[in-house]
Amino acid sequence: MKYLAILAATILLLSPTAFAAGPLGFGLQATGANVNFEGPTKEMYGFGFGGGLHLDVNFIPMLSLRLQGDYVLFSPDKGKYAAYLARGAGRSPSDLSVEGGRLTFISAIANVKFDVLPAPLVSPYVTGGVGITSFSYSDLTVNYRGQVIPLNISKPESQTKFSANLGAGIDVNVAVVNVYLEARYSWIFTKGSTSTYIPVSLGVTL
């Protein structure tokens, strides 16, 4: 939690400068993501879905700052989990049932956004910055013919860590609304090794 407090303090310090710098834009986004952990669990999770809010601070026509928060939930592929555990235990996957094991990601980032080819209607841009990502893992329960069995599989450890990201997107201006599509490659500096996280956002800014 101390990392989230540091980021919140940084945003508060930036806020007076942000409001004095120029026009503001506020909006929301739907976010999907793919996450990659070391070990066998990375095969068990596909695309996660969620969303969040963002605040854009437009310093000059081509340069802006985006403060963004997202919540993304990943559910395991229960069939893959059952098949993996069944191979190790010498049992049939149909005899196993899997519950729980959800991954929850909460991220807060501060990104610089640079318009590569500014245009009235469609404008591509690049972006990058730093932030904090907190993720937690709900316990996984496996039943074998109605009985809970112990697991012999590593699971992601709940952590709150600094992160960095680079990405690109495209803005589409429609009347007073800006619609954007953006993808970022993110690094989360987790214990032992760096995990990667690829969020894709479809957002609207007013």
Tab-separated table of C-alpha atoms in Angstrom:
chain	number	residue	atom	x	y	z
A	1	MET	CA	0.000	0.000	0.000
A	2	LYS	CA	2.917	2.380	0.563
A	3	TYR	CA	3.534	2.447	-3.212
A	4	LEU	CA	-0.072	3.522	-3.846
A	5	ALA	CA	0.353	6.267	-1.246
A	6	ILE	CA	3.500	7.497	-3.012
A	7	LEU	CA	1.700	7.649	-6.354
A	8	ALA	CA	-1.310	9.420	-4.831
A	9	ALA	CA	0.982	12.023	-3.279
A	10	THR	CA	2.721	12.521	-6.627
A	11	ILE	CA	-0.604	13.089	-8.394
A	12	LEU	CA	-1.648	15.607	-5.743
A	13	LEU	CA	1.610	17.477	-6.190
A	14	LEU	CA	1.107	17.537	-9.950
A	15	SER	CA	-2.498	18.677	-9.749
A	16	PRO	CA	-1.947	22.437	-9.194
A	17	THR	CA	0.511	22.502	-12.085
A	18	ALA	CA	-1.875	20.457	-14.212
A	19	PHE	CA	-4.813	22.795	-13.685
A	20	ALA	CA	-2.663	25.814	-14.470
A	21	ALA	CA	-1.092	24.221	-17.554
A	22	GLY	CA	-4.074	24.159	-19.873
A	23	PRO	CA	-7.371	22.475	-20.772
A	24	LEU	CA	-8.330	19.277	-19.024
A	25	GLY	CA	-10.088	16.232	-20.375
A	26	PHE	CA	-11.834	13.627	-18.240
A	27	GLY	CA	-13.119	10.257	-19.359
A	28	LEU	CA	-13.436	6.534	-18.914
A	29	GLN	CA	-12.123	3.471	-20.693
A	30	ALA	CA	-12.822	-0.215	-21.128
A	31	THR	CA	-9.596	-2.174	-20.719
A	32	GLY	CA	-8.659	-5.701	-21.682
A	33	ALA	CA	-5.260	-7.207	-20.972
A	34	ASN	CA	-3.013	-10.197	-21.273
A	35	VAL	CA	-0.644	-11.021	-18.412
A	36	ASN	CA	2.471	-13.171	-18.391
A	37	PHE	CA	3.947	-14.715	-15.230
A	38	GLU	CA	6.874	-17.054	-14.898
A	39	GLY	CA	5.993	-20.706	-14.292
A	40	PRO	CA	3.096	-22.960	-15.311
A	41	THR	CA	0.364	-20.543	-14.212
A	42	LYS	CA	1.008	-18.291	-17.212
A	43	GLU	CA	-0.647	-20.939	-19.424
A	44	MET	CA	-3.815	-20.914	-17.333
A	45	TYR	CA	-4.816	-17.283	-17.833
A	46	GLY	CA	-6.093	-15.720	-21.011
A	47	PHE	CA	-7.441	-12.246	-21.626
A	48	GLY	CA	-8.771	-10.243	-18.676
A	49	PHE	CA	-11.418	-7.514	-18.770
A	50	GLY	CA	-12.154	-4.380	-16.783
A	51	GLY	CA	-12.034	-0.614	-17.044
A	52	GLY	CA	-11.238	2.649	-15.328
A	53	LEU	CA	-10.975	6.425	-15.432
A	54	HIS	CA	-8.453	8.913	-16.797
A	55	LEU	CA	-7.582	12.602	-16.641
A	56	ASP	CA	-5.800	14.335	-19.547
A	57	VAL	CA	-3.788	17.517	-19.022
A	58	ASN	CA	-3.011	19.272	-22.318
A	59	PHE	CA	0.192	21.272	-21.942
A	60	ILE	CA	0.724	22.167	-25.595
A	61	PRO	CA	-1.064	20.995	-28.791
A	62	MET	CA	1.200	17.964	-29.289
A	63	LEU	CA	2.040	17.071	-25.682
A	64	SER	CA	-0.174	16.019	-22.786
A	65	LEU	CA	-0.127	14.103	-19.512
A	66	ARG	CA	-2.576	11.278	-18.815
A	67	LEU	CA	-3.291	10.080	-15.280
A	68	GLN	CA	-5.095	6.748	-15.498
A	69	GLY	CA	-6.448	4.092	-13.173
A	70	ASP	CA	-7.660	0.624	-14.212
A	71	TYR	CA	-9.195	-2.451	-12.646
A	72	VAL	CA	-8.827	-5.711	-14.608
A	73	LEU	CA	-9.985	-9.183	-13.606
A	74	PHE	CA	-8.474	-12.406	-14.984
A	75	SER	CA	-10.289	-15.714	-14.594
A	76	PRO	CA	-8.387	-18.983	-15.065
A	77	ASP	CA	-9.174	-21.472	-17.795
A	78	LYS	CA	-10.610	-24.196	-15.580
A	79	GLY	CA	-10.224	-26.840	-18.266
A	80	LYS	CA	-6.499	-26.134	-18.664
A	81	TYR	CA	-6.024	-26.078	-14.905
A	82	ALA	CA	-7.801	-29.418	-14.515
A	83	ALA	CA	-5.796	-30.976	-17.374
A	84	TYR	CA	-2.485	-29.726	-15.934
A	85	LEU	CA	-3.257	-31.006	-12.439
A	86	ALA	CA	-4.599	-34.294	-13.754
A	87	ARG	CA	-1.354	-34.987	-15.655
A	88	GLY	CA	0.696	-34.506	-12.498
A	89	ALA	CA	-1.610	-36.610	-10.353
A	90	GLY	CA	-2.249	-39.371	-12.861
A	91	ARG	CA	-5.998	-38.738	-12.872
A	92	SER	CA	-8.590	-37.948	-15.491
A	93	PRO	CA	-9.399	-34.209	-15.986
A	94	SER	CA	-13.103	-35.066	-15.911
A	95	ASP	CA	-12.704	-36.176	-12.278
A	96	LEU	CA	-11.442	-32.738	-11.213
A	97	SER	CA	-13.367	-29.504	-10.708
A	98	VAL	CA	-11.627	-26.152	-10.225
A	99	GLU	CA	-12.978	-23.070	-8.444
A	100	GLY	CA	-11.478	-19.670	-7.675
A	101	GLY	CA	-7.980	-18.676	-8.741
A	102	ARG	CA	-8.931	-15.233	-10.078
A	103	LEU	CA	-6.269	-12.571	-10.594
A	104	THR	CA	-7.169	-8.957	-9.873
A	105	PHE	CA	-5.046	-6.102	-11.227
A	106	ILE	CA	-5.379	-2.495	-10.015
A	107	SER	CA	-3.051	-0.075	-11.777
A	108	ALA	CA	-2.386	3.659	-11.541
A	109	ILE	CA	-0.104	5.282	-14.116
A	110	ALA	CA	1.144	8.702	-15.177
A	111	ASN	CA	1.947	8.786	-18.901
A	112	VAL	CA	3.287	11.367	-21.305
A	113	LYS	CA	1.330	11.401	-24.576
A	114	PHE	CA	2.895	12.788	-27.772
A	115	ASP	CA	0.872	13.303	-30.954
A	116	VAL	CA	2.971	12.067	-33.868
A	117	LEU	CA	0.819	13.514	-36.658
A	118	PRO	CA	-1.707	15.961	-35.185
A	119	ALA	CA	-4.858	16.245	-37.281
A	120	PRO	CA	-8.388	17.580	-36.718
A	121	LEU	CA	-10.090	14.197	-37.023
A	122	VAL	CA	-7.636	11.289	-36.646
A	123	SER	CA	-4.333	11.598	-34.820
A	124	PRO	CA	-1.869	8.774	-33.965
A	125	TYR	CA	0.272	9.105	-30.845
A	126	VAL	CA	2.935	7.414	-28.741
A	127	THR	CA	2.858	7.202	-24.973
A	128	GLY	CA	4.945	6.038	-22.057
A	129	GLY	CA	5.397	6.486	-18.338
A	130	VAL	CA	5.513	4.910	-14.910
A	131	GLY	CA	3.064	3.829	-12.267
A	132	ILE	CA	2.123	1.272	-9.670
A	133	THR	CA	0.357	-2.043	-10.139
A	134	SER	CA	-1.222	-4.012	-7.321
A	135	PHE	CA	-2.371	-7.548	-7.996
A	136	SER	CA	-3.934	-10.199	-5.823
A	137	TYR	CA	-4.804	-13.861	-6.270
A	138	SER	CA	-7.892	-15.592	-4.894
A	139	ASP	CA	-7.354	-19.093	-3.542
A	140	LEU	CA	-7.781	-21.955	-5.988
A	141	THR	CA	-9.806	-24.949	-4.801
A	142	VAL	CA	-9.665	-28.314	-6.569
A	143	ASN	CA	-12.144	-31.099	-5.906
A	144	TYR	CA	-11.593	-34.727	-6.836
A	145	ARG	CA	-14.900	-36.577	-6.910
A	146	GLY	CA	-16.316	-34.270	-4.239
A	147	GLN	CA	-13.233	-34.116	-2.009
A	148	VAL	CA	-10.876	-31.132	-1.769
A	149	ILE	CA	-7.312	-32.108	-2.654
A	150	PRO	CA	-4.090	-30.171	-1.865
A	151	LEU	CA	-2.337	-28.374	-4.718
A	152	ASN	CA	1.282	-28.795	-5.718
A	153	ILE	CA	1.524	-25.810	-8.043
A	154	SER	CA	3.097	-22.389	-7.696
A	155	LYS	CA	0.743	-19.428	-7.739
A	156	PRO	CA	1.363	-15.707	-8.272
A	157	GLU	CA	2.116	-13.895	-5.026
A	158	SER	CA	-0.019	-10.854	-4.193
A	159	GLN	CA	2.190	-7.784	-4.593
A	160	THR	CA	2.161	-4.022	-5.134
A	161	LYS	CA	5.038	-2.954	-7.362
A	162	PHE	CA	6.315	-0.143	-9.526
A	163	SER	CA	5.733	-0.495	-13.259
A	164	ALA	CA	6.763	1.134	-16.533
A	165	ASN	CA	5.104	1.121	-19.934
A	166	LEU	CA	5.454	2.107	-23.575
A	167	GLY	CA	2.694	2.131	-26.150
A	168	ALA	CA	0.857	3.751	-28.997
A	169	GLY	CA	-2.665	4.700	-29.886
A	170	ILE	CA	-4.951	6.679	-32.140
A	171	ASP	CA	-7.357	9.518	-31.313
A	172	VAL	CA	-10.574	10.062	-33.251
A	173	ASN	CA	-12.298	13.407	-32.627
A	174	VAL	CA	-16.068	13.315	-33.010
A	175	ALA	CA	-17.750	16.655	-32.188
A	176	VAL	CA	-16.898	17.415	-28.529
A	177	VAL	CA	-15.901	13.816	-27.775
A	178	ASN	CA	-12.514	12.197	-28.280
A	179	VAL	CA	-12.486	8.417	-28.792
A	180	TYR	CA	-9.183	6.579	-28.553
A	181	LEU	CA	-7.765	3.092	-28.931
A	182	GLU	CA	-4.474	2.408	-27.162
A	183	ALA	CA	-2.170	-0.531	-26.446
A	184	ARG	CA	0.746	-0.520	-24.007
A	185	TYR	CA	3.506	-2.984	-23.179
A	186	SER	CA	4.007	-2.824	-19.424
A	187	TRP	CA	6.712	-4.150	-17.142
A	188	ILE	CA	5.887	-4.941	-13.510
A	189	PHE	CA	8.974	-5.231	-11.331
A	190	THR	CA	7.862	-8.251	-9.328
A	191	LYS	CA	10.006	-10.281	-6.966
A	192	GLY	CA	12.510	-12.573	-8.634
A	193	SER	CA	11.731	-11.616	-12.221
A	194	THR	CA	9.893	-8.935	-14.154
A	195	SER	CA	6.339	-9.792	-15.223
A	196	THR	CA	4.780	-8.351	-18.362
A	197	TYR	CA	1.295	-6.976	-18.821
A	198	ILE	CA	-0.279	-5.826	-22.104
A	199	PRO	CA	-3.381	-3.654	-21.579
A	200	VAL	CA	-5.520	-2.495	-24.518
A	201	SER	CA	-7.929	0.370	-23.807
A	202	LEU	CA	-10.885	1.781	-25.716
A	203	GLY	CA	-11.761	5.116	-24.137
A	204	VAL	CA	-13.814	8.270	-24.386
A	205	THR	CA	-12.577	11.696	-23.270
A	206	LEU	CA	-14.794	14.746	-22.799
